[in-house]
GROMACS .gro file of C-alpha atoms in nm:
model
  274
    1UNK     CA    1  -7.311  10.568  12.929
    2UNK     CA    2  -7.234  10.370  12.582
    3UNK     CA    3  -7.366  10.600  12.393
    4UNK     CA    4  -7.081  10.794  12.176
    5UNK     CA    5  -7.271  10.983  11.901
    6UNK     CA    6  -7.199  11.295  11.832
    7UNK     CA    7  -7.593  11.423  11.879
    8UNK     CA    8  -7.540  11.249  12.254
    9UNK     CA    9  -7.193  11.391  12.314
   10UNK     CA   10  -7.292  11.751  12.267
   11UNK     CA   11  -7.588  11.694  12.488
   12UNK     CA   12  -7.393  11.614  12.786
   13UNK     CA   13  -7.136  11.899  12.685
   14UNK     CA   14  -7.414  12.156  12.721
   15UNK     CA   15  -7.552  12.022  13.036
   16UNK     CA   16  -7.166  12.029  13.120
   17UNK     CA   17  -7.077  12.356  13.042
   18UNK     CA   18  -7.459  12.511  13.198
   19UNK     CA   19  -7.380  12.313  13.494
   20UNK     CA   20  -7.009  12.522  13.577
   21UNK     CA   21  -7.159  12.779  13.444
   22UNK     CA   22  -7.426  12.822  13.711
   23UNK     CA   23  -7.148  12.798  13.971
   24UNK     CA   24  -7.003  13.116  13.800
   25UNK     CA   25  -7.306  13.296  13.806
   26UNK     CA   26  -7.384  13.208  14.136
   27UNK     CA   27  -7.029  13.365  14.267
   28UNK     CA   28  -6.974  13.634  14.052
   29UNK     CA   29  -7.133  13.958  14.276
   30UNK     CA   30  -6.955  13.758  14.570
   31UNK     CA   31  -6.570  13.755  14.725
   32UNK     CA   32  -6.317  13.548  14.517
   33UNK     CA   33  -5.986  13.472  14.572
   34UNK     CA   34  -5.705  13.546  14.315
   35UNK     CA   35  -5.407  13.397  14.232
   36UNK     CA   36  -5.135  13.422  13.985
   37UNK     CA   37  -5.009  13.141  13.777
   38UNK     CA   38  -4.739  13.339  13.656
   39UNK     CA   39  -4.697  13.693  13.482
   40UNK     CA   40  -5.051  13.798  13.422
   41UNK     CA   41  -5.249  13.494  13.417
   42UNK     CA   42  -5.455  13.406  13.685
   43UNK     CA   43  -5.680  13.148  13.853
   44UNK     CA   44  -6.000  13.205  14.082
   45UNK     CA   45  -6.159  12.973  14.370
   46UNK     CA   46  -6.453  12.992  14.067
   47UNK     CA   47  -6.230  12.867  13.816
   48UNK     CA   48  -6.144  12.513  14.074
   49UNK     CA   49  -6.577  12.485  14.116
   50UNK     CA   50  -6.692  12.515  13.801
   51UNK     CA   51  -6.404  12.257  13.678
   52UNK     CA   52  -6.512  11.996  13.987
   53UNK     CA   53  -6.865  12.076  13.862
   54UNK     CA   54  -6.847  12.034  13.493
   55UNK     CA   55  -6.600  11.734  13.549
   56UNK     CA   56  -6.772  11.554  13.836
   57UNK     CA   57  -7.098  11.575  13.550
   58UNK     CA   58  -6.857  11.422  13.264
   59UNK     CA   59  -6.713  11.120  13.480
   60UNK     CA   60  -7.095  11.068  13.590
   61UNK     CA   61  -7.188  10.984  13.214
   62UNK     CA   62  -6.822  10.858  13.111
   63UNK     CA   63  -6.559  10.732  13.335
   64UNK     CA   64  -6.375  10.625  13.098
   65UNK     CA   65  -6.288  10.913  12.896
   66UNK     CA   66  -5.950  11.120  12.889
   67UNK     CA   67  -6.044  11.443  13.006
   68UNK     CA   68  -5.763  11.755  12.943
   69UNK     CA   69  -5.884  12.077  13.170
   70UNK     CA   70  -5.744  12.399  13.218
   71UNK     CA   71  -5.645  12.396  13.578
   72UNK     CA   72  -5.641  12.009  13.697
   73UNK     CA   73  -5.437  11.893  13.348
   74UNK     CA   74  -5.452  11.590  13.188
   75UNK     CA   75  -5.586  11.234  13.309
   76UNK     CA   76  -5.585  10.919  13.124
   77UNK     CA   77  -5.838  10.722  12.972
   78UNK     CA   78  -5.973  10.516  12.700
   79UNK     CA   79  -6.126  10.670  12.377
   80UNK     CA   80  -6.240  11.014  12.354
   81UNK     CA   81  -6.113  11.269  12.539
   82UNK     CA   82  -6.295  11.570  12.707
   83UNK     CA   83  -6.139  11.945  12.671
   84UNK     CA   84  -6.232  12.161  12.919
   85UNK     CA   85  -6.191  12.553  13.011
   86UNK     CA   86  -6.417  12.645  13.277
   87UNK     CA   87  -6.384  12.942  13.286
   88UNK     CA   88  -6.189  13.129  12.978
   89UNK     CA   89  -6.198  13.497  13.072
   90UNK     CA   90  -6.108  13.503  13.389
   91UNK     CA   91  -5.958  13.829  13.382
   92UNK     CA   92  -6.292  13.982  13.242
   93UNK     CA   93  -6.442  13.733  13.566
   94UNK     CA   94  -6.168  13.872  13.849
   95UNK     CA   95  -6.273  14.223  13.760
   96UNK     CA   96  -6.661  14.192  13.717
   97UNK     CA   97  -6.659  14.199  13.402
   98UNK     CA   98  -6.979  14.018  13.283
   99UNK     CA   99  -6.788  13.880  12.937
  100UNK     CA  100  -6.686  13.475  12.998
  101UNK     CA  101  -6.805  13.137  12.948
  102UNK     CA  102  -6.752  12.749  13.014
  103UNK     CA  103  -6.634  12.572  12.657
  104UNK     CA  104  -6.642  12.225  12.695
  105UNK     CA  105  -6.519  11.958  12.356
  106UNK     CA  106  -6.514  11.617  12.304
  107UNK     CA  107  -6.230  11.474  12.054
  108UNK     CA  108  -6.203  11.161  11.905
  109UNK     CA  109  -5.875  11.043  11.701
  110UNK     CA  110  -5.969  11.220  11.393
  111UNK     CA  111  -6.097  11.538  11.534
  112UNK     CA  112  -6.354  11.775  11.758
  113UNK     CA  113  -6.717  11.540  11.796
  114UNK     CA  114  -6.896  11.770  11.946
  115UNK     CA  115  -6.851  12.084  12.171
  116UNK     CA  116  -7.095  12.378  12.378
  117UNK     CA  117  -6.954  12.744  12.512
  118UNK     CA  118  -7.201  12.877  12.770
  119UNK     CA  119  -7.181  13.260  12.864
  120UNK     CA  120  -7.388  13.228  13.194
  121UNK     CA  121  -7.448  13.626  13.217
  122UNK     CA  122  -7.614  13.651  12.912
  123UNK     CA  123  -7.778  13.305  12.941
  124UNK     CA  124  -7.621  13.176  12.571
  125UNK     CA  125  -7.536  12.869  12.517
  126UNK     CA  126  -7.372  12.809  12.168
  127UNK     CA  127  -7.282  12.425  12.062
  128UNK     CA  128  -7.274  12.183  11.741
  129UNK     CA  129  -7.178  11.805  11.671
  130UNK     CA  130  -7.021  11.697  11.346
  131UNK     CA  131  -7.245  11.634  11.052
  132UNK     CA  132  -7.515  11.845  11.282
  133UNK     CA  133  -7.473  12.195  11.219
  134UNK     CA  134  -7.454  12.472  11.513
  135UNK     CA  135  -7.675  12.661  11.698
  136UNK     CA  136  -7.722  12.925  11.926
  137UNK     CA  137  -8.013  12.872  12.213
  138UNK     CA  138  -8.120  12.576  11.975
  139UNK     CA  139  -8.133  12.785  11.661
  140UNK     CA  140  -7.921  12.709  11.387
  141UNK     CA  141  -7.722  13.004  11.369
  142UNK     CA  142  -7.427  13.102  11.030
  143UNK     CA  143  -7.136  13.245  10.973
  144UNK     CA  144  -7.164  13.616  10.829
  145UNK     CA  145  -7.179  13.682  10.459
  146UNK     CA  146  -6.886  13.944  10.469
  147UNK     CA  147  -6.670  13.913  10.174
  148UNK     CA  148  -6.449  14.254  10.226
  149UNK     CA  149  -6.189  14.292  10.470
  150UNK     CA  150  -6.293  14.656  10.536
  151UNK     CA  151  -6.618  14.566  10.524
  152UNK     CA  152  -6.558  14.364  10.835
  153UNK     CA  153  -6.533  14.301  11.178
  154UNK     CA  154  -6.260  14.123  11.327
  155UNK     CA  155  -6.161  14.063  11.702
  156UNK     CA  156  -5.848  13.909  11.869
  157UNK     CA  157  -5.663  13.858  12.168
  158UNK     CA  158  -5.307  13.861  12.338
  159UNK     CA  159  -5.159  13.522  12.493
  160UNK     CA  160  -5.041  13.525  12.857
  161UNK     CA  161  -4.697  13.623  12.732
  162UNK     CA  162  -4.693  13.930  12.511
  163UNK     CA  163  -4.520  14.089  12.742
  164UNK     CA  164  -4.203  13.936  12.634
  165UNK     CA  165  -4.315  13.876  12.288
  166UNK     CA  166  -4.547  14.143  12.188
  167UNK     CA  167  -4.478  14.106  11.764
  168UNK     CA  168  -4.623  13.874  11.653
  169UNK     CA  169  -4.964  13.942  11.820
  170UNK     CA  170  -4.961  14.344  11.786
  171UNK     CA  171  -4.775  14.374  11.501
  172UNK     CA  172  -5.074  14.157  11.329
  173UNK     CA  173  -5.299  14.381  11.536
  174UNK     CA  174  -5.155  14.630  11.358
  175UNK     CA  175  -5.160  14.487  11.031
  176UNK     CA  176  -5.551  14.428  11.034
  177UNK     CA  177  -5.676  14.749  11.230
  178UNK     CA  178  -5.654  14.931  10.915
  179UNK     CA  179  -5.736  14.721  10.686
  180UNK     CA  180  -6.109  14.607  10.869
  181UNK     CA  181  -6.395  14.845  10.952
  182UNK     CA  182  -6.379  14.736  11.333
  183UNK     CA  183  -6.148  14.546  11.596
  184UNK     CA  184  -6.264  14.433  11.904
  185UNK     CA  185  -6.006  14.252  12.198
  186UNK     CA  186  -6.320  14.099  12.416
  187UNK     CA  187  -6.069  13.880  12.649
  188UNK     CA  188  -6.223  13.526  12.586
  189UNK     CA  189  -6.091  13.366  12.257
  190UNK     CA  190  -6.387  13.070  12.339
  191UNK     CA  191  -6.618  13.317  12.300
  192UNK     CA  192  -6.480  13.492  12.029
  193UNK     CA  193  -6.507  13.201  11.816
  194UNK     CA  194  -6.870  13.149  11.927
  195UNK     CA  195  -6.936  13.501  11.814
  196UNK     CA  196  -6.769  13.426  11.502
  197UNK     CA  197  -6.992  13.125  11.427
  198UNK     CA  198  -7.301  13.290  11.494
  199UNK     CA  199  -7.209  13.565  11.252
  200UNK     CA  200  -7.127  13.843  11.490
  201UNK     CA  201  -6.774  13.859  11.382
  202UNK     CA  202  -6.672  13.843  11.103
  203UNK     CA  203  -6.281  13.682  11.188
  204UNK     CA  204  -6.087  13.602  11.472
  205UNK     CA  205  -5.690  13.575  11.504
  206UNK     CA  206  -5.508  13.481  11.804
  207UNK     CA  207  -5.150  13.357  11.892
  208UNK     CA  208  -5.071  13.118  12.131
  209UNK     CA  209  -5.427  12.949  12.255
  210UNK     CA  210  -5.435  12.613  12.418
  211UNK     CA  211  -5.629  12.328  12.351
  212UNK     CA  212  -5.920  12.402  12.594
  213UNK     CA  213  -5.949  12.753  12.434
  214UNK     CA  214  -6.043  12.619  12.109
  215UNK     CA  215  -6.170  12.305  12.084
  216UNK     CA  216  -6.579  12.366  12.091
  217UNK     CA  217  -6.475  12.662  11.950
  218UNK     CA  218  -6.305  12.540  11.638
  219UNK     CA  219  -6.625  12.300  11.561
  220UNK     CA  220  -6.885  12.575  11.594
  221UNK     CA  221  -6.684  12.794  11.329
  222UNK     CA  222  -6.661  12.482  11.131
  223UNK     CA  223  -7.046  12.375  11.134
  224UNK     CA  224  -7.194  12.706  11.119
  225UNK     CA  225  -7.031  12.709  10.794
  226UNK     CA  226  -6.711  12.920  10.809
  227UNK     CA  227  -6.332  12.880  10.787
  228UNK     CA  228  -6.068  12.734  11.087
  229UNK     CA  229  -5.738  12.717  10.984
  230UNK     CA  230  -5.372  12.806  11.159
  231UNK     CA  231  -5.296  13.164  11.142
  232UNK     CA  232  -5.085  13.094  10.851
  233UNK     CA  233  -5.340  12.915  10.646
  234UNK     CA  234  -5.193  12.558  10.721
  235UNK     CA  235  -5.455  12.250  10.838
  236UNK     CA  236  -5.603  12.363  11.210
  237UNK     CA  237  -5.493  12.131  11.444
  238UNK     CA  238  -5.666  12.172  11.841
  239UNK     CA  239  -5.284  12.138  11.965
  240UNK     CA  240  -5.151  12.429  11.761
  241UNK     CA  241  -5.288  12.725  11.899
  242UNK     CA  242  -5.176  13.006  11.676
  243UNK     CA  243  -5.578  13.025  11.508
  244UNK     CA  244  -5.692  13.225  11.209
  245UNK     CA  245  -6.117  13.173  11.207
  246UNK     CA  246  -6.332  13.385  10.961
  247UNK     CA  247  -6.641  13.394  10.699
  248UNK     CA  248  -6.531  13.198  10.418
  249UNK     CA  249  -6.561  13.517  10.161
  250UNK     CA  250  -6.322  13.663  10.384
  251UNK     CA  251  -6.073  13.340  10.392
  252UNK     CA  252  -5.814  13.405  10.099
  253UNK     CA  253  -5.802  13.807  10.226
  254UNK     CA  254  -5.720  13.725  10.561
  255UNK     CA  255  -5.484  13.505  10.504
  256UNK     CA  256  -5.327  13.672  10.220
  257UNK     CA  257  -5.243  13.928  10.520
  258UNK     CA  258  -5.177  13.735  10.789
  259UNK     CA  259  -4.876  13.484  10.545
  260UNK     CA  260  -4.743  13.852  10.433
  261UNK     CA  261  -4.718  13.975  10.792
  262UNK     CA  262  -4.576  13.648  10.931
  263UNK     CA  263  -4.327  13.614  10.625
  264UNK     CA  264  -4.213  13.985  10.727
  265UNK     CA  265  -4.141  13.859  11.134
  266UNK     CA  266  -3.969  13.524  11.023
  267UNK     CA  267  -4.206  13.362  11.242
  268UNK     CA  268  -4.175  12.981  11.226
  269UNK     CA  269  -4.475  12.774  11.328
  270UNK     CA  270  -4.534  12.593  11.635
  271UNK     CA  271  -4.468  12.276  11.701
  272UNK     CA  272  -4.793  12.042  11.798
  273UNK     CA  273  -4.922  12.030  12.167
  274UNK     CA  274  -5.079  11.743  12.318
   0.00000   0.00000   0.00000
């Protein structure tokens, strides 16, 4: 396929992500097999299907492309590249909980084309290309109007290694549960975003994400109208994963706190990921 718009791109990244995300479905009431890829982040046999699936559909339509998944890594190619989670919440998956999706992004050199996050249980499938707006189901679908932090509604998560370095993540936790009406940890930061962009929260923190986590993510916030930036207000970047995503009424208050909070830790930002 020649065809490289950004109307054309999201098309095949919603087929994509509704194709792994049928495999999911399909094995989610059945056995699975767990593993750990260290501390407490794990893998499932569902995880390696619903990659081959949404993969095997992306090579089908573009052999060419660089494609970056969650469990196979990186392979090489020519001109855009494909992001892939498919599955982001597999805790939430391991343990029945019905609260996951596929997110599936297409980058070019100057940023996120086009992307789709499909929650299979609840048969939503959220997505947007540049210039396009975003919608939810085919709707176009907006960022809340909030414009008071304790007016709002904010959600986050914890990265794989909080554990070992819970401050940054609950101390900012900490910072913003009394400041909002209402926190919410949902355990899938793909999804979290999606909610964001279709208005249902109202701003979304997280330390420590990875490309795949973000990258349809980060363009649905952006077309449905609201505000993606690094959790200390800098330029987002899809290979800096410490995000900050909110209504834009809420965008100076939130990061007001969040520079504040980070200036108190000494936290020093990340350096780029590929």
């Amino acid at each position: 396929m020649s065809d490289e718009s950004p109307a054309t791109l999201r098309r095949i990244a919603e087929e994509g992500a509704r194709l792994a995300g049928r495999v999911l479905a399909e094995r989610f009431q059945g056995e699975r097999t767990i593993e750990y890829k260290g501390g407490i982040d794990l893998v499932t046999d569902a995880d390696r299907a619903a990659e081959a699936a949404v993969l095997g559909f992306i090579r089908q339509h573009y052999p060419g492309h660089a494609i970056l998944a969650e469990e196979s890594g990186a392979s090489k190619g020519s001109g855009l590249r494909w992001i892939v989670d498919p599955l982001d919440g597999t805790t939430n998956y391991a343990h029945r909980v019905p609260h996951f999706c596929v997110s599936v992004g297409v980058e070019g050199p100057d940023g996120v084309l086009a992307g789709a996050i499909y929650a299979p249980m609840m048969d939503e499938l959220f997505s947007a290309a540049r210039g396009e707006g975003a919608t939810l189901n085919g709707r176009p679908m907006r960022v809340s109007g909030t414009t008071e932090l304790g007016h709002s509604l904010l959600c986050t998560g914890f990265p794989y290694d909080v554990h070992e370095r819970p401050e940054g993540p609950v101390g900012l936790l900490k910072r913003f549960i009394v400041r909002a009406q209402g926190m919410r940890r949902t355990g899938s930061a793909a999804l979290d975003l999606a909610y964001v962009a279709a208005g249902r929260f109202d701003g979304f923190f997280e330390f420590g994400l990875k490309p795949w986590d973000v990258a349809a993510g980060s363009l649905l916030v952006q077309e449905a109208g609201g505000t993606m930036v690094r959790i200390d207000g800098a330029p987002f970047q899809v290979g800096i994963g410490d995000v900050l995503a909110c209504a834009p009424g809420l965008a100076s208050q939130l990061i007001s706190e969040s520079r504040g909070f980070l200036a108190d830790i000494g936290w020093v930002p990340p350096a780029p990921r590929a």
